[in-house]
Coordinates of C-alpha atoms and ligand atoms in Angstrom, one line a residue:
X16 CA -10.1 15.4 11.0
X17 CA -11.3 15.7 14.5
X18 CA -10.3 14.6 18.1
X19 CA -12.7 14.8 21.0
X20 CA -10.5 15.3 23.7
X21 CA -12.6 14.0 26.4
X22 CA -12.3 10.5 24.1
X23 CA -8.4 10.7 23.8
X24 CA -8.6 11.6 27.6
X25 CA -10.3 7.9 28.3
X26 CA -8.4 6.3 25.6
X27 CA -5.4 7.0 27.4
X28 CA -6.7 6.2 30.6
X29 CA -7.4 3.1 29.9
X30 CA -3.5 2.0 29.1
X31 CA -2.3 1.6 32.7
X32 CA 1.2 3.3 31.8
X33 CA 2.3 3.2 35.9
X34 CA 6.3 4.7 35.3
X35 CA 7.9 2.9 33.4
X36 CA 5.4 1.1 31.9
X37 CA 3.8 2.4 28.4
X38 CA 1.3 0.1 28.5
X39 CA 0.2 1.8 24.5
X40 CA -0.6 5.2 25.7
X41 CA 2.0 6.8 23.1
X42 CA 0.6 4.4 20.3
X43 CA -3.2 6.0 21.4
X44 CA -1.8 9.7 20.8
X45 CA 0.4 8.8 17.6
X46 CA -2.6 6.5 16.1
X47 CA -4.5 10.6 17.1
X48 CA -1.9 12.8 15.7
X49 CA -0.3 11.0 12.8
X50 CA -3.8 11.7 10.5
X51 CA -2.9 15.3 11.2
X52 CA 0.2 15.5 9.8
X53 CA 3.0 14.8 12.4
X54 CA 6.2 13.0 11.8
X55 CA 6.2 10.5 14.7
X56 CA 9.3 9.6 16.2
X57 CA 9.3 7.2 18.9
X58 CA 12.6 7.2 21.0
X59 CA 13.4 4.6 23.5
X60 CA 16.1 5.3 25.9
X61 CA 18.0 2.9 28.2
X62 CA 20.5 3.5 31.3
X63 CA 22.2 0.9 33.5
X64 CA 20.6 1.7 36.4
X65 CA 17.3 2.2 35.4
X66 CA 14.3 0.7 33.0
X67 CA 14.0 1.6 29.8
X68 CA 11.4 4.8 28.7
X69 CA 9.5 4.8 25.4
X70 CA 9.3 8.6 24.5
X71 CA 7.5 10.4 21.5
X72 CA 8.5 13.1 20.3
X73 CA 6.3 14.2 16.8
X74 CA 6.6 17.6 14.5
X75 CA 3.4 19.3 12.4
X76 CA 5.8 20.9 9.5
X77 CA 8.9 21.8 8.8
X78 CA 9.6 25.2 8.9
X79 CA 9.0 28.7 10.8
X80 CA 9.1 28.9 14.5
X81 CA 8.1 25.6 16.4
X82 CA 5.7 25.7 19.1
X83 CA 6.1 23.0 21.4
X84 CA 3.8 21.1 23.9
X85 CA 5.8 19.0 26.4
X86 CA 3.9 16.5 28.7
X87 CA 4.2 13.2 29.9
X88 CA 1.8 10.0 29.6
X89 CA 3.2 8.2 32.4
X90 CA 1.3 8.3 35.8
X91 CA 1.9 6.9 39.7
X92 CA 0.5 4.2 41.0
X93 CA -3.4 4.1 41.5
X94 CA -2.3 3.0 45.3
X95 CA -5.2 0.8 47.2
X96 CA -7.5 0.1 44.3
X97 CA -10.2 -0.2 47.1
X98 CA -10.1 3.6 47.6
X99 CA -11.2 4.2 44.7
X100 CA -15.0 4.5 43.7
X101 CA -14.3 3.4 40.3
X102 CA -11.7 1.4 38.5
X103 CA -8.1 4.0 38.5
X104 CA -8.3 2.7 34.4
X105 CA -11.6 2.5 32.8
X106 CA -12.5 6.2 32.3
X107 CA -15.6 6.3 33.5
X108 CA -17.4 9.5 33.4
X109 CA -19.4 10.4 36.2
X110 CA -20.8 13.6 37.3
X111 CA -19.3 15.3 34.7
X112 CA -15.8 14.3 35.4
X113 CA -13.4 11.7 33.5
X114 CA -12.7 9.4 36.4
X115 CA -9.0 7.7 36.5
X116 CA -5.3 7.9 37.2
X117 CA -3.6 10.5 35.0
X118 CA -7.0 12.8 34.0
X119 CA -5.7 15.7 35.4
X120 CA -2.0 14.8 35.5
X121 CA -1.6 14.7 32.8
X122 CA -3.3 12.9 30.2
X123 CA -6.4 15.6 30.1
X124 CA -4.3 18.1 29.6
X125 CA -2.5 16.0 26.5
X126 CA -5.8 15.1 24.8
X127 CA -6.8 18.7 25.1
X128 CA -3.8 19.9 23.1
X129 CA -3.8 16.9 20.5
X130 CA -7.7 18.3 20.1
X131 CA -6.7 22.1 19.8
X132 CA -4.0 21.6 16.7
X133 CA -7.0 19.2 15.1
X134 CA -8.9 22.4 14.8
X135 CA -6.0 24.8 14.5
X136 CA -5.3 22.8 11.0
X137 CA -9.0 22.3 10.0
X138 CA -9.2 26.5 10.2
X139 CA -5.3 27.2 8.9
X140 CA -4.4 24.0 7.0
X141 CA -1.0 22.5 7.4
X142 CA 0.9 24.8 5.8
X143 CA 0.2 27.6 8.1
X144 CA 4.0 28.7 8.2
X145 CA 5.4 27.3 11.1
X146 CA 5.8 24.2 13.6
X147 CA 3.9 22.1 16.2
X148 CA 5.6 19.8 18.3
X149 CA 4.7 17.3 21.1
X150 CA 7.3 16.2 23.2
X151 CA 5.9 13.3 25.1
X152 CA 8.0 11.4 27.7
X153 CA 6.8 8.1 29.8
X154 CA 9.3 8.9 32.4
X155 CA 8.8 12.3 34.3
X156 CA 6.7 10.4 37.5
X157 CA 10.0 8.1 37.8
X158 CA 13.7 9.3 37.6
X159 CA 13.3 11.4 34.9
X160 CA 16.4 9.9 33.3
X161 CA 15.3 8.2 30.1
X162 CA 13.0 11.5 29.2
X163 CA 12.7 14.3 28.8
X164 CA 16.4 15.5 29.1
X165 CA 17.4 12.8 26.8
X166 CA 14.6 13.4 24.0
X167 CA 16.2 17.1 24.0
X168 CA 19.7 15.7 23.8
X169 CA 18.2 13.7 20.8
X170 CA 16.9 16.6 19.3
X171 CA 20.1 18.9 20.0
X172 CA 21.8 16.9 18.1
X173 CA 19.5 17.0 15.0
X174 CA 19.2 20.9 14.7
X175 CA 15.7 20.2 16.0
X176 CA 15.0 24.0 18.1
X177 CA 11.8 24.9 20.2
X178 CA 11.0 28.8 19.8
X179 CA 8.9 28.2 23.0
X180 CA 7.2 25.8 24.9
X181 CA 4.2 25.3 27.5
X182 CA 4.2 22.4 29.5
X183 CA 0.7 20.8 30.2
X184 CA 0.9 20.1 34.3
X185 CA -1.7 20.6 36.5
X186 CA -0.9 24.4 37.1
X187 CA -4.5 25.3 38.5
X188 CA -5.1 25.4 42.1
X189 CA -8.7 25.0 41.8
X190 CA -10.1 26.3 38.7
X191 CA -9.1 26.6 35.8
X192 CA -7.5 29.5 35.1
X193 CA -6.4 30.0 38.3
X194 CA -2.7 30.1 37.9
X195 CA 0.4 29.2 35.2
X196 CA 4.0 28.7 36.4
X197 CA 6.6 30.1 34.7
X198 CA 9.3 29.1 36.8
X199 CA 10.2 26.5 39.6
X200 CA 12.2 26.3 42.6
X201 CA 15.7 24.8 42.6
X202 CA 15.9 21.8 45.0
X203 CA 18.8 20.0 46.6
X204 CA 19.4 17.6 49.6
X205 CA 22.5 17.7 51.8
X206 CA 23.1 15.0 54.7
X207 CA 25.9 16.7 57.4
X208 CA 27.7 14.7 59.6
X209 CA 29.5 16.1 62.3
X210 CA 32.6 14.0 63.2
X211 CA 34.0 13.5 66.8
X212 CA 35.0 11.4 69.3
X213 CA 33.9 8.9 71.1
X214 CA 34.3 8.4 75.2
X215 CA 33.0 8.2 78.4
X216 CA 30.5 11.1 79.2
X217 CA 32.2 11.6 82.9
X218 CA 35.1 12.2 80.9
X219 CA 34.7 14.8 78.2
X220 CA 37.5 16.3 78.0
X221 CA 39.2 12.9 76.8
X222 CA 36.2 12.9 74.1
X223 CA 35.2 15.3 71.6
X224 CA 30.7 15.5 71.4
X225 CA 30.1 15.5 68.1
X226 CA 26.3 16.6 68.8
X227 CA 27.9 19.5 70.3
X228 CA 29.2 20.6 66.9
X229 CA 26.1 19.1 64.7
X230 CA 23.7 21.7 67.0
X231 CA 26.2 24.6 66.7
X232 CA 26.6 24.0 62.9
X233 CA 23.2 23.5 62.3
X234 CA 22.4 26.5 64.0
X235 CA 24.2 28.8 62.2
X236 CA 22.7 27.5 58.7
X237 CA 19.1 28.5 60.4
X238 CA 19.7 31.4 62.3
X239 CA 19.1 33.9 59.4
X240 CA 16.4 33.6 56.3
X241 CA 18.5 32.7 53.1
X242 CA 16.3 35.5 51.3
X243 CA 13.9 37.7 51.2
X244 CA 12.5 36.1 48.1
X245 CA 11.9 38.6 44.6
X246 CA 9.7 39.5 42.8
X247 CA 8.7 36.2 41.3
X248 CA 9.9 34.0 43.9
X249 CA 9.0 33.2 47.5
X250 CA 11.8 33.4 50.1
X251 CA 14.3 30.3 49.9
X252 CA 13.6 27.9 52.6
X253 CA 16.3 25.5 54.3
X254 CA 14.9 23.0 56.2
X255 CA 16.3 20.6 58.3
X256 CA 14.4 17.1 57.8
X257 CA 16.3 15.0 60.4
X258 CA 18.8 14.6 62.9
X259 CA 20.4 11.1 63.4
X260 CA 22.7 10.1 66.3
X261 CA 21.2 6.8 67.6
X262 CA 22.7 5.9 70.7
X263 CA 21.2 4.2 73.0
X264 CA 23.0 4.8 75.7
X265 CA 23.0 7.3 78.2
X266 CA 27.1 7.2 79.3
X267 CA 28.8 8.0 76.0
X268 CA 29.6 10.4 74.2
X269 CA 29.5 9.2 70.4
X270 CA 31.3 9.4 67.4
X271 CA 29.3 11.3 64.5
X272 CA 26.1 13.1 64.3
X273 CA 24.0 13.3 61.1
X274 CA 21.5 15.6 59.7
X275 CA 19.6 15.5 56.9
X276 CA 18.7 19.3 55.3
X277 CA 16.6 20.2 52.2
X278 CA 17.0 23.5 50.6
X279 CA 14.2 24.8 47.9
X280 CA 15.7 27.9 46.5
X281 CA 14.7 30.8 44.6
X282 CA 17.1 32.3 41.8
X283 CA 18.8 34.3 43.8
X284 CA 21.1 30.8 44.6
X285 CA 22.4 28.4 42.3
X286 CA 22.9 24.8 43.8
X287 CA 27.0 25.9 43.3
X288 CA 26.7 29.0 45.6
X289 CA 24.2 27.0 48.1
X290 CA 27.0 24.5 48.9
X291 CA 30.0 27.1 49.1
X292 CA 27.7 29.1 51.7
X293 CA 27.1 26.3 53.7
X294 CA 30.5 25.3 53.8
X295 CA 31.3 29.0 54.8
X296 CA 29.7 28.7 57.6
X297 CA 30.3 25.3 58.5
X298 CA 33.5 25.9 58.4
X299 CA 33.3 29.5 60.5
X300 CA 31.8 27.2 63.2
X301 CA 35.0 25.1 63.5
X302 CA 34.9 21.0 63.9
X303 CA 35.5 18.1 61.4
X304 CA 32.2 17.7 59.1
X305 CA 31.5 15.6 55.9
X306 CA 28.7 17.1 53.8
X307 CA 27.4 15.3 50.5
X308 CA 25.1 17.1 48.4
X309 CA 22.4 16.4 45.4
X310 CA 20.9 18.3 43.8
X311 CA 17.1 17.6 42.0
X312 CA 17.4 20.6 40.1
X313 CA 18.1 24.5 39.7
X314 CA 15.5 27.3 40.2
X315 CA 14.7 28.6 36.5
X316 CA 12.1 31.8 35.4
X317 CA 11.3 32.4 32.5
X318 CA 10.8 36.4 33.1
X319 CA 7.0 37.6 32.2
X320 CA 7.2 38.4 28.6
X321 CA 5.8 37.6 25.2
X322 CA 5.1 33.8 26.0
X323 CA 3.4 34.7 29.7
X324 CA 1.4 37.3 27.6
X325 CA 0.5 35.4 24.9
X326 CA -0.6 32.5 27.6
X327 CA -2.3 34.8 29.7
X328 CA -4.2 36.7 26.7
X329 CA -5.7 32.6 25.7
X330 CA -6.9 32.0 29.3
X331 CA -8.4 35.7 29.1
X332 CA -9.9 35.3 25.7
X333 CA -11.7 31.9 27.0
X334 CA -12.1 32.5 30.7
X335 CA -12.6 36.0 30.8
X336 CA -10.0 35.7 33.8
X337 CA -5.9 35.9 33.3
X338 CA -4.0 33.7 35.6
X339 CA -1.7 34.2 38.4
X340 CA 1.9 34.1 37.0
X341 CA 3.6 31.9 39.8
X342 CA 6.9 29.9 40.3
X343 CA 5.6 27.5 43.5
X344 CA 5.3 24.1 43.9
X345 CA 7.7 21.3 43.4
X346 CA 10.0 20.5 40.4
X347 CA 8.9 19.3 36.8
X348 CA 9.9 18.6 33.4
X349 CA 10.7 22.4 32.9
X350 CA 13.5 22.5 34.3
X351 CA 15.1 20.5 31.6
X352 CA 13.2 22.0 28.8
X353 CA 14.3 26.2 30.4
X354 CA 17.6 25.3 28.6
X355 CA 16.4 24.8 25.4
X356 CA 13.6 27.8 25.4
X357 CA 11.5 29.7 26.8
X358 CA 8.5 28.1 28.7
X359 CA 5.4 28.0 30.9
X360 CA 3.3 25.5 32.3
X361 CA -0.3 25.4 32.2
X362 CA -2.6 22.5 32.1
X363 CA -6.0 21.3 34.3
X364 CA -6.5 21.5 38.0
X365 CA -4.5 20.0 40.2
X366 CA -6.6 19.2 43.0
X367 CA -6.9 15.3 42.6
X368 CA -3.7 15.1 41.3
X369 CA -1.7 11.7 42.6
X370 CA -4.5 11.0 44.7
X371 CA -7.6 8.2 44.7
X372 CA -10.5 8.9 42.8
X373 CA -7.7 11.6 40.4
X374 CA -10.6 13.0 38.0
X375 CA -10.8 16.0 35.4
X376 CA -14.1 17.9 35.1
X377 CA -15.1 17.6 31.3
X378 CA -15.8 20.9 30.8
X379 CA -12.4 21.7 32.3
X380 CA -10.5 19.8 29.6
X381 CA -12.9 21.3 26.7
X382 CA -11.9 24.6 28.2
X383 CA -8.5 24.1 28.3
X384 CA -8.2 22.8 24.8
X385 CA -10.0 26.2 23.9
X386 CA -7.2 27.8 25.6
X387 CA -4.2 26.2 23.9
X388 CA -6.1 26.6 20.4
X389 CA -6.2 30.4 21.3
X390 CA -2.8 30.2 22.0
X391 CA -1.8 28.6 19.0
X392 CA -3.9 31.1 16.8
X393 CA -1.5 34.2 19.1
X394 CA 1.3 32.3 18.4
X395 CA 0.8 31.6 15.0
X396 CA -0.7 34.7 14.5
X397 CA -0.8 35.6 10.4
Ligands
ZN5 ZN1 2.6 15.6 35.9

């Protein structure tokens, strides 16, 4: 039993599964997996507010420590077809690359794995003493509601444990090998508006200039670096994205100002300190204010150790480089998953990624499936 990866690659290119469509890309891995020995579980979640996800999640044995592989078939839109050389879902190969939306993110990266445990079992057999996993959602490029986080719900309640996990995102800058992550930044968004009164602008003492107090607040949120950063993380960044008064006029004084502000944090903050802070100094500033906050997620790490190693010593043993252990870069899947284990992303390069012509050099995705059979063999190691 073999898989070429760089066929499973195009197979599943070929099912346009734009969020939250499958469009048979979970069918294409299970129809590759299931001759290998994994118990497929498709799991279809539903929420009020948003469409339903169709989500995999399949296990190689049934005891001993369970390695798991977490990615996502789903991919963005292919945007204006016309910018694209080729059809976004035929595959093509061309110049040595796998043309089409999702090669790189992520369904290269998928193919590769599915690939690596095909030889991992033709070497060790199935009974090798412990536990692949792929935890596949169709919903990480949309609201990341019916996913991920409820696949791990699903599998909390079962007794179903990960001992660790890598996540198969486009880590690489530009080559392969270049880089893994093994934590993100935490993310939130917070819209302040500075309440007033209105009047005439001749007459400001019978008003109150709530842009007065927006620019005094919002100064003292910027007027000193959150951080420093650490050693994993880059210094936590608080931007402010807009500033919203609208008034047209040039003789009064309005009612309320609004700003919009985006942190990304490092895990020095949680989300829960972020918010008391800024409501520390809000309130040292003085003046009414209503502040709402989201949040898109917490910074996580998962400290350099065994699984970094053990990552790092596969890219070494194939690549005869070791990657840059880094924790930049927006929010993904992991976040969910650093709850339930301990875990690293690594996958192709990211170069193309979301954009026209996305493509995934072949020898890329034959090197990365070398790499995550090395790490298979460390983790699995007799
Ligand atoms: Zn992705």
């Amino acid at each position: 039993m073999t898989i070429d990866p760089i066929e499973l690659t195009q197979a599943l290119i070929r099912c346009p599964s734009v969020t939250p469509e499958d469009a048979g890309a979970l069918d294409v891995l299970r129809g590759a997996v299931e001759p290998l020995g994994f118990a497929c579980q498709r799991l279809r979640f539903s929420d009020a507010a948003t469409p339903d996800v169709d989500n995999l999640y399949a296990r190689l044995g049934t005891r001993g420590r369970n390695l798991c592989f977490a990615g996502h078939t789903d991919v963005v839109p292919p945007g204006n077809p016309q910018g694209w050389t080729v059809d976004p879902f035929k595959a093509e190969i061309v110049d040595g690359h796998v043309y089409g939306r999702g090669a790189t993110d992520m369904k290269g990266a998928i193919a590769a794995f599915a690939a690596a445990v095909a030889r991992f079992v033709a070497r060790r057999g199935r009974d090798f003493g412990g536990s692949i996993s792929l935890l596949i959602t169709g919903d990480e490029e949309g609201p990341s509601i019916n996913g991920t986080a409820k696949v791990l719900d699903w599998m909390k309640e079962r007794g179903e444990t990960v001992d660790a996990c890598i996540v198969g995102e486009p880590t690489n800058e530009k080559q392969l090998g270049d880089m893994a992550k093994i934590g993100r930044r935490g993310s939130m968004n917070l819209v302040l508006t500075a309440i007033g009164q209105q009047g005439h602008v001749a007459y400001p003492h019978l008003a109150d200039n709530p842009n007065h107090h927006l620019v005094r607040m919002l100064d003292a949120l910027i007027a000193k670096p959150l951080d420093a950063g650490n050693a994993y993380f880059q210094p936590s960044s608080l931007q402010i994205t807009t500033i919203d008064v609208g008034n047209p006029t040039t003789n009064v004084i309005p009612a309320r100002a609004r700003a919009g502000i985006n942190i990304r944090f490092n895990d020095i903050h949680t989300s829960k300190s972020l918010t008391e802070w800024v409501r520390g100094k809000l309130d040292a500033v003085g003046g009414r204010y209503e502040l709402s906050v989201s949040v898109s997620g917490e910074a996580f790490l998962t400290p350099p150790g065994p699984l970094s190693e053990l990552v790092s010593s596969a890219v070494d043993s194939v690549l005869k480089r070791k990657p840059q252990l880094s924790t930049t870069g927006g929010t993904s899947d992991a976040r969910f998953i650093r709850a339930h284990a301990p875990v690293i992303e690594f996958g192709l390069v990211s170069l193309t990624m979301h954009k026209v012509d996305e493509r995934a050099a072949i020898a890329d995705i034959r090197g990365l499936s070398a790499i995550y059979e090395a790490a298979l063999d460390r983790f699995f190691a007799a």
